[in-house]
Amino acid sequence: MKSANKPASKQFQRRIHQCAALCVLSPLSLLFSANVMAADAAAAKNVIFFLGDGMGPVTVTAARIYGHGEAGRLTMETLTRTARVKTFSLDAQTTDSAPSMAAYMTGVKMKNDVISMSSDTNAFDASGKPYQTKADSTCVAGNGQPVQTLLELAKGAGKAVGAVSTTRISHATPATTYAHVCNRDAYNTITEQATPGAARYNMALKDGVDVLLGGGLRHFLPKSTPGSQRNDELDALGMFKAAGYTYVASGSELKSVNPAGVSKLLGLFSASDMDYELDRVKKNLNQPSLAEMTEKAIGVLKKNPKGYFLMVEGGRIDHALHGTNAKRALEDTLAFDAAIKKALELVDLKDTLIVVTADHDHAIGFNGYPKRGNPILGKVANYYDGKLALAADGKPYTTLVFGNGSAPRRPEDGDLTNVDTEADDYLQQVGVRFAGSPGSETHGGGDVMLFSAGAGSGSFKGTFENIKVFGKVKNALGL
């Protein structure tokens, strides 16, 4: 039996001594600081890993201004530990979501488009053809090996596990937690790896991921079912139900779920990705918010006496940014922040670690010197006289722009004077213009922010590569 009077660790004692030497604090302040540091160093029973897809620093700042003003704060910004994360992948300065999220989940640096595989895995063959066809994996033997994820480690330790996303649940970010494929677009194979009883089921998941909530129904239905995008007759949805999962398909159905009576929960709320938050609310769609999904997931998972690991993704932030539609990106960022707020209301940070970060940045930037209080989605009004700032051509411009993208050329591109740049469907102007329809704006290669709080959060500080996050979470959980 361990002594109740076990002395503090040398690291903890050193931190107290450093604080006492550098700071003049009241006894109450010293006690508070000691309690915070003790909580930071404590082992975590539970982890909730929040991932804002594509949520770079500019998006965070713009969402703060959009929702709370320049001096306001997002919930994520109230967390006590902060850090910067380098996001480059094994083969690219600018990563895509697959290897960047997989780096967090596995601690392994991998190539773009690869989902939780070893560093020697290729997503494309020698001719440049992707190792997937019509969402089925075509990965060849010997092309890398699966690497263990945090979710698998937690499951192996007897904890409950879950993944929640506003994208397809088989999309890159959630997939990295429970699947292993050479190419991220193998959605059907990814779905099968999560399906209990399927031929390619990931046995490391044991009795299954306890909670899966998001979109992507079309990959769970047999080929003969209208709307399916499978290439076989695998009835993944039926197999989940046979394995004891409670299944819900709408926001109202999820709302009626009593977690006390549910051991495993599957929710698929759209055929593909879920709708943007702006549209979900304005159109009164019967889809749950990310906060509602988070609440139900915690309710189901927390019943496990050994604790849980939960990943929550605000996935459509990224999609709106790719489309150069800043308004929907900011609305989804605020919805993501609301999910963090809901989680903090439901958990005890004495035994729960909260981590909030992004997998990569985007090519979005601020323009000019707008006056304080200027609408973040509006045109730049000078801070010194309140008049519209003008470019060299004598025309106004917006605060938020994109470095690249394929927003269509519009008659008003040359003059925004009478254009409502705060309209729902307004697409920001772009610098480097790509061919095609909106949606091809690229990721950015800049560092992203990480916020954390709770048990085991003490090491989440400084600047480090994304692969280091895995070890920090793993150590916090004592795995």
GROMACS .gro file of C-alpha atoms in nm:
model
  479
    1MET     CA    1   0.000   0.000   0.000
    2LYS     CA    2   0.132   0.341  -0.096
    3SER     CA    3   0.192   0.591   0.180
    4ALA     CA    4  -0.058   0.876   0.197
    5ASN     CA    5   0.232   1.103   0.293
    6LYS     CA    6   0.449   1.020  -0.007
    7PRO     CA    7   0.678   1.321  -0.073
    8ALA     CA    8   0.624   1.532  -0.384
    9SER     CA    9   0.833   1.444  -0.688
   10LYS     CA   10   1.165   1.621  -0.735
   11GLN     CA   11   1.022   1.793  -1.045
   12PHE     CA   12   0.724   1.919  -0.846
   13GLN     CA   13   0.948   2.040  -0.559
   14ARG     CA   14   1.175   2.219  -0.805
   15ARG     CA   15   0.877   2.401  -0.961
   16ILE     CA   16   0.763   2.519  -0.616
   17HIS     CA   17   1.113   2.640  -0.530
   18GLN     CA   18   1.144   2.822  -0.863
   19CYS     CA   19   0.814   2.995  -0.807
   20ALA     CA   20   0.910   3.096  -0.453
   21ALA     CA   21   1.242   3.235  -0.576
   22LEU     CA   22   1.096   3.434  -0.864
   23CYS     CA   23   0.764   3.551  -0.729
   24VAL     CA   24   0.645   3.738  -0.424
   25LEU     CA   25   0.321   3.557  -0.346
   26SER     CA   26   0.079   3.552  -0.059
   27PRO     CA   27   0.036   3.221   0.127
   28LEU     CA   28  -0.304   3.182  -0.043
   29SER     CA   29  -0.149   3.237  -0.387
   30LEU     CA   30   0.124   2.985  -0.310
   31LEU     CA   31  -0.136   2.730  -0.205
   32PHE     CA   32  -0.338   2.792  -0.522
   33SER     CA   33  -0.027   2.759  -0.740
   34ALA     CA   34   0.072   2.440  -0.564
   35ASN     CA   35  -0.275   2.294  -0.617
   36VAL     CA   36  -0.271   2.384  -0.986
   37MET     CA   37   0.072   2.230  -1.036
   38ALA     CA   38  -0.029   1.917  -0.846
   39ALA     CA   39  -0.337   1.879  -1.068
   40ASP     CA   40  -0.124   1.938  -1.379
   41ALA     CA   41   0.107   1.656  -1.276
   42ALA     CA   42  -0.164   1.412  -1.167
   43ALA     CA   43  -0.245   1.103  -1.373
   44ALA     CA   44  -0.555   1.130  -1.591
   45LYS     CA   45  -0.833   0.875  -1.578
   46ASN     CA   46  -1.004   1.027  -1.882
   47VAL     CA   47  -0.893   1.221  -2.190
   48ILE     CA   48  -1.103   1.428  -2.426
   49PHE     CA   49  -0.903   1.525  -2.734
   50PHE     CA   50  -1.066   1.812  -2.925
   51LEU     CA   51  -0.949   1.865  -3.282
   52GLY     CA   52  -1.053   2.171  -3.481
   53ASP     CA   53  -0.975   2.064  -3.836
   54GLY     CA   54  -0.783   2.340  -4.013
   55MET     CA   55  -0.830   2.572  -3.714
   56GLY     CA   56  -0.512   2.778  -3.743
   57PRO     CA   57  -0.432   3.089  -3.537
   58VAL     CA   58  -0.606   3.332  -3.773
   59THR     CA   59  -0.925   3.126  -3.763
   60VAL     CA   60  -0.914   3.115  -3.382
   61THR     CA   61  -0.862   3.492  -3.359
   62ALA     CA   62  -1.128   3.570  -3.619
   63ALA     CA   63  -1.379   3.343  -3.444
   64ARG     CA   64  -1.307   3.516  -3.114
   65ILE     CA   65  -1.373   3.858  -3.267
   66TYR     CA   66  -1.677   3.730  -3.455
   67GLY     CA   67  -1.833   3.578  -3.146
   68HIS     CA   68  -1.701   3.784  -2.854
   69GLY     CA   69  -1.517   4.093  -2.978
   70GLU     CA   70  -1.147   4.173  -2.974
   71ALA     CA   71  -1.120   4.164  -2.593
   72GLY     CA   72  -1.339   3.855  -2.551
   73ARG     CA   73  -1.230   3.498  -2.502
   74LEU     CA   74  -1.324   3.165  -2.649
   75THR     CA   75  -1.370   2.881  -2.403
   76MET     CA   76  -1.061   2.709  -2.543
   77GLU     CA   77  -0.861   3.020  -2.457
   78THR     CA   78  -0.949   2.985  -2.088
   79LEU     CA   79  -0.758   2.657  -2.058
   80THR     CA   80  -0.450   2.691  -1.840
   81ARG     CA   81  -0.176   2.541  -2.059
   82THR     CA   82  -0.081   2.662  -2.406
   83ALA     CA   83   0.169   2.551  -2.668
   84ARG     CA   84   0.260   2.572  -3.035
   85VAL     CA   85   0.269   2.265  -3.256
   86LYS     CA   86   0.474   2.207  -3.572
   87THR     CA   87   0.260   2.025  -3.827
   88PHE     CA   88   0.482   1.924  -4.121
   89SER     CA   89   0.442   1.567  -4.242
   90LEU     CA   90   0.710   1.318  -4.346
   91ASP     CA   91   0.704   1.427  -4.710
   92ALA     CA   92   0.548   1.776  -4.711
   93GLN     CA   93   0.601   2.118  -4.556
   94THR     CA   94   0.223   2.153  -4.553
   95THR     CA   95   0.044   1.849  -4.419
   96ASP     CA   96  -0.298   1.712  -4.491
   97SER     CA   97  -0.528   1.593  -4.214
   98ALA     CA   98  -0.438   1.225  -4.229
   99PRO     CA   99  -0.072   1.227  -4.117
  100SER     CA  100  -0.114   1.530  -3.891
  101MET     CA  101  -0.396   1.377  -3.685
  102ALA     CA  102  -0.226   1.037  -3.704
  103ALA     CA  103   0.087   1.198  -3.558
  104TYR     CA  104  -0.118   1.300  -3.253
  105MET     CA  105  -0.276   0.957  -3.226
  106THR     CA  106   0.032   0.739  -3.286
  107GLY     CA  107   0.350   0.943  -3.231
  108VAL     CA  108   0.468   0.839  -3.579
  109LYS     CA  109   0.557   1.082  -3.857
  110MET     CA  110   0.403   0.961  -4.183
  111LYS     CA  111   0.340   1.075  -4.539
  112ASN     CA  112   0.046   1.279  -4.660
  113ASP     CA  113  -0.278   1.082  -4.710
  114VAL     CA  114  -0.167   0.791  -4.484
  115ILE     CA  115  -0.389   0.681  -4.193
  116SER     CA  116  -0.208   0.547  -3.882
  117MET     CA  117   0.057   0.341  -4.059
  118SER     CA  118   0.435   0.317  -4.027
  119SER     CA  119   0.664   0.580  -4.177
  120ASP     CA  120   0.756   0.361  -4.474
  121THR     CA  121   0.395   0.349  -4.597
  122ASN     CA  122   0.312   0.506  -4.932
  123ALA     CA  123  -0.032   0.643  -5.019
  124PHE     CA  124   0.038   0.619  -5.393
  125ASP     CA  125   0.206   0.361  -5.615
  126ALA     CA  126   0.508   0.432  -5.835
  127SER     CA  127   0.285   0.569  -6.111
  128GLY     CA  128   0.111   0.811  -5.875
  129LYS     CA  129  -0.212   0.613  -5.853
  130PRO     CA  130  -0.367   0.621  -5.504
  131TYR     CA  131  -0.394   0.297  -5.311
  132GLN     CA  132  -0.773   0.308  -5.319
  133THR     CA  133  -1.043   0.262  -5.581
  134LYS     CA  134  -1.398   0.386  -5.531
  135ALA     CA  135  -1.335   0.416  -5.155
  136ASP     CA  136  -1.195   0.061  -5.124
  137SER     CA  137  -0.832   0.013  -5.019
  138THR     CA  138  -0.595  -0.140  -5.274
  139CYS     CA  139  -0.293  -0.130  -5.047
  140VAL     CA  140  -0.041  -0.400  -5.134
  141ALA     CA  141   0.129  -0.636  -4.891
  142GLY     CA  142   0.453  -0.500  -4.753
  143ASN     CA  143   0.352  -0.136  -4.791
  144GLY     CA  144   0.397  -0.041  -4.429
  145GLN     CA  145   0.243  -0.171  -4.108
  146PRO     CA  146  -0.032  -0.048  -3.874
  147VAL     CA  147   0.089   0.152  -3.573
  148GLN     CA  148  -0.094   0.159  -3.241
  149THR     CA  149  -0.324   0.452  -3.166
  150LEU     CA  150  -0.419   0.621  -2.838
  151LEU     CA  151  -0.773   0.492  -2.877
  152GLU     CA  152  -0.644   0.135  -2.918
  153LEU     CA  153  -0.413   0.173  -2.618
  154ALA     CA  154  -0.702   0.303  -2.407
  155LYS     CA  155  -0.924   0.018  -2.520
  156GLY     CA  156  -0.651  -0.231  -2.438
  157ALA     CA  157  -0.633  -0.084  -2.087
  158GLY     CA  158  -1.003  -0.151  -2.036
  159LYS     CA  159  -1.120   0.206  -2.090
  160ALA     CA  160  -1.425   0.311  -2.291
  161VAL     CA  161  -1.348   0.486  -2.620
  162GLY     CA  162  -1.531   0.709  -2.864
  163ALA     CA  163  -1.499   0.928  -3.172
  164VAL     CA  164  -1.728   1.218  -3.262
  165SER     CA  165  -1.713   1.432  -3.576
  166THR     CA  166  -1.920   1.666  -3.791
  167THR     CA  167  -1.766   1.500  -4.098
  168ARG     CA  168  -1.813   1.142  -4.210
  169ILE     CA  169  -1.709   0.922  -3.921
  170SER     CA  170  -1.476   0.747  -4.168
  171HIS     CA  171  -1.313   1.078  -4.268
  172ALA     CA  172  -0.941   1.128  -4.208
  173THR     CA  173  -0.944   1.270  -3.856
  174PRO     CA  174  -1.176   1.021  -3.683
  175ALA     CA  175  -1.033   0.737  -3.894
  176THR     CA  176  -0.684   0.786  -3.750
  177THR     CA  177  -0.813   0.689  -3.407
  178TYR     CA  178  -0.939   0.341  -3.500
  179ALA     CA  179  -0.831   0.245  -3.854
  180HIS     CA  180  -0.515   0.174  -4.055
  181VAL     CA  181  -0.507   0.228  -4.433
  182CYS     CA  182  -0.252   0.343  -4.690
  183ASN     CA  183  -0.480   0.606  -4.841
  184ARG     CA  184  -0.731   0.821  -4.650
  185ASP     CA  185  -0.995   0.803  -4.926
  186ALA     CA  186  -1.060   0.433  -4.861
  187TYR     CA  187  -1.379   0.521  -4.670
  188ASN     CA  188  -1.542   0.180  -4.720
  189THR     CA  189  -1.239  -0.005  -4.585
  190ILE     CA  190  -1.214   0.234  -4.291
  191THR     CA  191  -1.581   0.172  -4.211
  192GLU     CA  192  -1.531  -0.204  -4.230
  193GLN     CA  193  -1.237  -0.185  -3.989
  194ALA     CA  194  -1.470  -0.031  -3.730
  195THR     CA  195  -1.752  -0.282  -3.791
  196PRO     CA  196  -1.767  -0.569  -3.538
  197GLY     CA  197  -1.781  -0.903  -3.718
  198ALA     CA  198  -1.664  -0.772  -4.056
  199ALA     CA  199  -1.385  -0.956  -4.238
  200ARG     CA  200  -1.144  -0.661  -4.207
  201TYR     CA  201  -1.247  -0.562  -3.855
  202ASN     CA  202  -0.965  -0.411  -3.650
  203MET     CA  203  -0.925  -0.665  -3.371
  204ALA     CA  204  -0.735  -0.414  -3.158
  205LEU     CA  205  -1.074  -0.252  -3.094
  206LYS     CA  206  -1.180  -0.568  -2.905
  207ASP     CA  207  -1.557  -0.534  -2.855
  208GLY     CA  208  -1.570  -0.213  -3.060
  209VAL     CA  209  -1.551   0.164  -3.038
  210ASP     CA  210  -1.810   0.235  -2.772
  211VAL     CA  211  -1.938   0.560  -2.923
  212LEU     CA  212  -1.928   0.667  -3.288
  213LEU     CA  213  -2.121   0.982  -3.384
  214GLY     CA  214  -2.108   1.177  -3.709
  215GLY     CA  215  -2.198   1.150  -4.077
  216GLY     CA  216  -2.120   0.896  -4.348
  217LEU     CA  217  -2.422   0.662  -4.357
  218ARG     CA  218  -2.359   0.586  -4.726
  219HIS     CA  219  -2.051   0.380  -4.634
  220PHE     CA  220  -2.249   0.167  -4.386
  221LEU     CA  221  -2.518   0.046  -4.628
  222PRO     CA  222  -2.507  -0.254  -4.868
  223LYS     CA  223  -2.444  -0.171  -5.234
  224SER     CA  224  -2.801  -0.263  -5.327
  225THR     CA  225  -2.945  -0.002  -5.087
  226PRO     CA  226  -3.033   0.334  -5.248
  227GLY     CA  227  -2.778   0.598  -5.152
  228SER     CA  228  -2.502   0.348  -5.071
  229GLN     CA  229  -2.149   0.406  -5.195
  230ARG     CA  230  -2.020   0.065  -5.102
  231ASN     CA  231  -1.896  -0.176  -5.368
  232ASP     CA  232  -2.016  -0.484  -5.182
  233GLU     CA  233  -2.319  -0.605  -4.989
  234LEU     CA  234  -2.164  -0.557  -4.647
  235ASP     CA  235  -2.438  -0.431  -4.413
  236ALA     CA  236  -2.218  -0.248  -4.166
  237LEU     CA  237  -2.515  -0.076  -4.004
  238GLY     CA  238  -2.689  -0.409  -3.947
  239MET     CA  239  -2.371  -0.556  -3.801
  240PHE     CA  240  -2.338  -0.269  -3.553
  241LYS     CA  241  -2.697  -0.326  -3.441
  242ALA     CA  242  -2.632  -0.700  -3.408
  243ALA     CA  243  -2.330  -0.620  -3.189
  244GLY     CA  244  -2.555  -0.440  -2.940
  245TYR     CA  245  -2.522  -0.080  -3.051
  246THR     CA  246  -2.807   0.162  -2.998
  247TYR     CA  247  -2.850   0.339  -3.334
  248VAL     CA  248  -2.979   0.694  -3.384
  249ALA     CA  249  -3.020   0.882  -3.712
  250SER     CA  250  -3.136   1.231  -3.614
  251GLY     CA  251  -3.089   1.505  -3.360
  252SER     CA  252  -3.423   1.430  -3.196
  253GLU     CA  253  -3.337   1.061  -3.164
  254LEU     CA  254  -3.003   1.143  -3.005
  255LYS     CA  255  -3.171   1.383  -2.766
  256SER     CA  256  -3.401   1.105  -2.646
  257VAL     CA  257  -3.110   0.873  -2.565
  258ASN     CA  258  -3.064   0.808  -2.194
  259PRO     CA  259  -2.693   0.728  -2.153
  260ALA     CA  260  -2.767   0.533  -1.836
  261GLY     CA  261  -2.938   0.266  -2.045
  262VAL     CA  262  -2.690   0.260  -2.335
  263SER     CA  263  -2.364   0.067  -2.342
  264LYS     CA  264  -2.271   0.130  -2.707
  265LEU     CA  265  -2.393   0.412  -2.930
  266LEU     CA  266  -2.377   0.466  -3.307
  267GLY     CA  267  -2.516   0.784  -3.460
  268LEU     CA  268  -2.510   0.855  -3.834
  269PHE     CA  269  -2.687   1.182  -3.905
  270SER     CA  270  -2.627   1.230  -4.277
  271ALA     CA  271  -2.530   1.035  -4.586
  272SER     CA  272  -2.202   1.222  -4.617
  273ASP     CA  273  -2.067   1.501  -4.395
  274MET     CA  274  -2.304   1.672  -4.155
  275ASP     CA  275  -2.430   2.020  -4.247
  276TYR     CA  276  -2.247   2.335  -4.153
  277GLU     CA  277  -2.357   2.481  -3.821
  278LEU     CA  278  -2.493   2.794  -3.988
  279ASP     CA  279  -2.723   2.585  -4.209
  280ARG     CA  280  -2.816   2.341  -3.932
  281VAL     CA  281  -2.951   2.629  -3.724
  282LYS     CA  282  -3.102   2.849  -3.996
  283LYS     CA  283  -3.277   2.561  -4.171
  284ASN     CA  284  -3.377   2.396  -3.843
  285LEU     CA  285  -3.225   2.066  -3.958
  286ASN     CA  286  -3.282   1.758  -3.748
  287GLN     CA  287  -2.913   1.708  -3.680
  288PRO     CA  288  -2.745   1.739  -3.340
  289SER     CA  289  -2.492   2.009  -3.261
  290LEU     CA  290  -2.136   1.908  -3.183
  291ALA     CA  291  -2.200   2.006  -2.821
  292GLU     CA  292  -2.501   1.772  -2.804
  293MET     CA  293  -2.300   1.485  -2.951
  294THR     CA  294  -2.020   1.554  -2.704
  295GLU     CA  295  -2.260   1.552  -2.411
  296LYS     CA  296  -2.414   1.217  -2.505
  297ALA     CA  297  -2.074   1.063  -2.574
  298ILE     CA  298  -1.943   1.162  -2.232
  299GLY     CA  299  -2.263   1.033  -2.073
  300VAL     CA  300  -2.213   0.688  -2.223
  301LEU     CA  301  -1.837   0.663  -2.178
  302LYS     CA  302  -1.809   0.791  -1.821
  303LYS     CA  303  -1.988   0.485  -1.685
  304ASN     CA  304  -1.672   0.281  -1.733
  305PRO     CA  305  -1.498   0.274  -1.391
  306LYS     CA  306  -1.157   0.260  -1.563
  307GLY     CA  307  -1.217   0.583  -1.751
  308TYR     CA  308  -1.238   0.675  -2.118
  309PHE     CA  309  -1.072   0.826  -2.425
  310LEU     CA  310  -1.286   1.049  -2.645
  311MET     CA  311  -1.191   1.232  -2.966
  312VAL     CA  312  -1.417   1.520  -3.075
  313GLU     CA  313  -1.364   1.686  -3.414
  314GLY     CA  314  -1.501   2.010  -3.549
  315GLY     CA  315  -1.441   1.883  -3.899
  316ARG     CA  316  -1.631   2.125  -4.117
  317ILE     CA  317  -1.421   2.423  -4.013
  318ASP     CA  318  -1.173   2.287  -4.263
  319HIS     CA  319  -1.430   2.239  -4.539
  320ALA     CA  320  -1.557   2.596  -4.518
  321LEU     CA  321  -1.201   2.727  -4.531
  322HIS     CA  322  -1.128   2.517  -4.839
  323GLY     CA  323  -1.432   2.682  -4.995
  324THR     CA  324  -1.307   3.033  -4.896
  325ASN     CA  325  -1.635   3.084  -4.705
  326ALA     CA  326  -1.508   3.249  -4.388
  327LYS     CA  327  -1.851   3.295  -4.230
  328ARG     CA  328  -1.932   2.925  -4.218
  329ALA     CA  329  -1.581   2.850  -4.094
  330LEU     CA  330  -1.622   3.091  -3.803
  331GLU     CA  331  -1.970   2.962  -3.718
  332ASP     CA  332  -1.835   2.607  -3.705
  333THR     CA  333  -1.541   2.722  -3.491
  334LEU     CA  334  -1.785   2.873  -3.240
  335ALA     CA  335  -1.987   2.549  -3.243
  336PHE     CA  336  -1.664   2.359  -3.175
  337ASP     CA  337  -1.589   2.595  -2.887
  338ALA     CA  338  -1.940   2.536  -2.749
  339ALA     CA  339  -1.863   2.162  -2.741
  340ILE     CA  340  -1.552   2.234  -2.533
  341LYS     CA  341  -1.763   2.445  -2.297
  342LYS     CA  342  -2.015   2.162  -2.260
  343ALA     CA  343  -1.740   1.912  -2.182
  344LEU     CA  344  -1.593   2.138  -1.914
  345GLU     CA  345  -1.935   2.157  -1.751
  346LEU     CA  346  -1.955   1.777  -1.737
  347VAL     CA  347  -1.610   1.663  -1.627
  348ASP     CA  348  -1.384   1.699  -1.326
  349LEU     CA  349  -1.042   1.829  -1.429
  350LYS     CA  350  -0.890   1.655  -1.127
  351ASP     CA  351  -0.910   1.327  -1.320
  352THR     CA  352  -0.972   1.441  -1.678
  353LEU     CA  353  -0.729   1.585  -1.932
  354ILE     CA  354  -0.870   1.821  -2.194
  355VAL     CA  355  -0.657   1.885  -2.503
  356VAL     CA  356  -0.767   2.127  -2.778
  357THR     CA  357  -0.566   2.174  -3.095
  358ALA     CA  358  -0.574   2.173  -3.475
  359ASP     CA  359  -0.418   1.941  -3.729
  360HIS     CA  360  -0.301   2.217  -3.962
  361ASP     CA  361  -0.342   2.579  -4.065
  362HIS     CA  362  -0.506   2.734  -4.374
  363ALA     CA  363  -0.409   3.008  -4.620
  364ILE     CA  364  -0.630   3.268  -4.453
  365GLY     CA  365  -0.503   3.607  -4.338
  366PHE     CA  366  -0.591   3.949  -4.192
  367ASN     CA  367  -0.572   4.264  -4.404
  368GLY     CA  368  -0.509   4.630  -4.330
  369TYR     CA  369  -0.562   4.827  -4.008
  370PRO     CA  370  -0.936   4.804  -3.937
  371LYS     CA  371  -1.073   5.006  -3.648
  372ARG     CA  372  -1.168   4.827  -3.331
  373GLY     CA  373  -1.518   4.690  -3.349
  374ASN     CA  374  -1.505   4.664  -3.728
  375PRO     CA  375  -1.697   4.350  -3.834
  376ILE     CA  376  -1.443   4.074  -3.888
  377LEU     CA  377  -1.631   3.970  -4.204
  378GLY     CA  378  -1.668   4.328  -4.321
  379LYS     CA  379  -1.465   4.565  -4.533
  380VAL     CA  380  -1.168   4.735  -4.368
  381ALA     CA  381  -1.257   5.070  -4.212
  382ASN     CA  382  -0.953   5.276  -4.105
  383TYR     CA  383  -0.889   5.299  -3.731
  384TYR     CA  384  -0.804   5.671  -3.752
  385ASP     CA  385  -1.102   5.809  -3.946
  386GLY     CA  386  -1.353   5.521  -3.977
  387LYS     CA  387  -1.360   5.553  -4.357
  388LEU     CA  388  -1.326   5.254  -4.589
  389ALA     CA  389  -0.964   5.173  -4.659
  390LEU     CA  390  -0.886   5.166  -5.030
  391ALA     CA  391  -0.644   4.954  -5.230
  392ALA     CA  392  -0.421   5.092  -5.507
  393ASP     CA  393  -0.713   5.071  -5.751
  394GLY     CA  394  -0.924   5.293  -5.525
  395LYS     CA  395  -1.156   5.010  -5.422
  396PRO     CA  396  -1.229   4.876  -5.069
  397TYR     CA  397  -1.119   4.533  -4.947
  398THR     CA  398  -1.213   4.291  -4.669
  399THR     CA  399  -1.027   4.213  -4.347
  400LEU     CA  400  -1.024   3.839  -4.415
  401VAL     CA  401  -0.880   3.710  -4.740
  402PHE     CA  402  -0.726   3.386  -4.865
  403GLY     CA  403  -0.380   3.346  -5.013
  404ASN     CA  404  -0.520   3.107  -5.273
  405GLY     CA  405  -0.840   2.938  -5.384
  406SER     CA  406  -1.077   2.888  -5.671
  407ALA     CA  407  -1.351   3.132  -5.585
  408PRO     CA  408  -1.520   3.218  -5.917
  409ARG     CA  409  -1.450   3.552  -6.079
  410ARG     CA  410  -1.741   3.784  -6.008
  411PRO     CA  411  -1.829   4.125  -6.149
  412GLU     CA  412  -1.804   4.268  -5.798
  413ASP     CA  413  -1.450   4.136  -5.744
  414GLY     CA  414  -1.319   4.463  -5.874
  415ASP     CA  415  -1.537   4.676  -5.644
  416LEU     CA  416  -1.681   4.560  -5.311
  417THR     CA  417  -1.832   4.898  -5.228
  418ASN     CA  418  -2.192   4.777  -5.255
  419VAL     CA  419  -2.130   4.409  -5.176
  420ASP     CA  420  -2.249   4.254  -4.850
  421THR     CA  421  -1.933   4.071  -4.747
  422GLU     CA  422  -2.108   3.947  -4.431
  423ALA     CA  423  -2.365   3.747  -4.630
  424ASP     CA  424  -2.382   3.374  -4.559
  425ASP     CA  425  -2.261   3.271  -4.904
  426TYR     CA  426  -2.001   3.540  -4.962
  427LEU     CA  427  -1.668   3.390  -5.069
  428GLN     CA  428  -1.359   3.585  -4.973
  429GLN     CA  429  -1.126   3.716  -5.240
  430VAL     CA  430  -0.816   3.511  -5.311
  431GLY     CA  431  -0.460   3.590  -5.416
  432VAL     CA  432  -0.337   3.294  -5.622
  433ARG     CA  433  -0.637   3.177  -5.822
  434PHE     CA  434  -0.684   2.810  -5.906
  435ALA     CA  435  -0.901   2.666  -6.181
  436GLY     CA  436  -1.228   2.494  -6.103
  437SER     CA  437  -1.512   2.544  -5.860
  438PRO     CA  438  -1.471   2.666  -5.499
  439GLY     CA  439  -1.316   2.416  -5.262
  440SER     CA  440  -0.952   2.395  -5.360
  441GLU     CA  441  -0.800   2.651  -5.125
  442THR     CA  442  -0.502   2.481  -4.965
  443HIS     CA  443  -0.390   2.414  -4.613
  444GLY     CA  444  -0.122   2.635  -4.463
  445GLY     CA  445   0.206   2.513  -4.320
  446GLY     CA  446   0.220   2.735  -4.013
  447ASP     CA  447   0.230   2.616  -3.654
  448VAL     CA  448  -0.101   2.568  -3.475
  449MET     CA  449  -0.207   2.640  -3.119
  450LEU     CA  450  -0.267   2.384  -2.846
  451PHE     CA  451  -0.467   2.451  -2.530
  452SER     CA  452  -0.498   2.207  -2.241
  453ALA     CA  453  -0.612   2.177  -1.882
  454GLY     CA  454  -0.669   1.917  -1.616
  455ALA     CA  455  -0.493   1.606  -1.497
  456GLY     CA  456  -0.160   1.548  -1.668
  457SER     CA  457  -0.157   1.879  -1.857
  458GLY     CA  458   0.167   2.003  -1.707
  459SER     CA  459   0.385   1.899  -2.002
  460PHE     CA  460   0.174   2.074  -2.267
  461LYS     CA  461   0.385   2.387  -2.299
  462GLY     CA  462   0.646   2.524  -2.534
  463THR     CA  463   0.689   2.449  -2.904
  464PHE     CA  464   0.712   2.090  -3.025
  465GLU     CA  465   0.639   1.863  -3.321
  466ASN     CA  466   0.297   1.705  -3.351
  467ILE     CA  467   0.435   1.356  -3.286
  468LYS     CA  468   0.528   1.464  -2.930
  469VAL     CA  469   0.162   1.508  -2.836
  470PHE     CA  470   0.108   1.132  -2.847
  471GLY     CA  471   0.362   1.069  -2.573
  472LYS     CA  472   0.227   1.349  -2.357
  473VAL     CA  473  -0.129   1.211  -2.370
  474LYS     CA  474  -0.007   0.853  -2.327
  475ASN     CA  475   0.196   0.949  -2.021
  476ALA     CA  476  -0.093   1.147  -1.876
  477LEU     CA  477  -0.311   0.837  -1.899
  478GLY     CA  478  -0.037   0.618  -1.752
  479LEU     CA  479  -0.047   0.384  -2.053
   0.00000   0.00000   0.00000
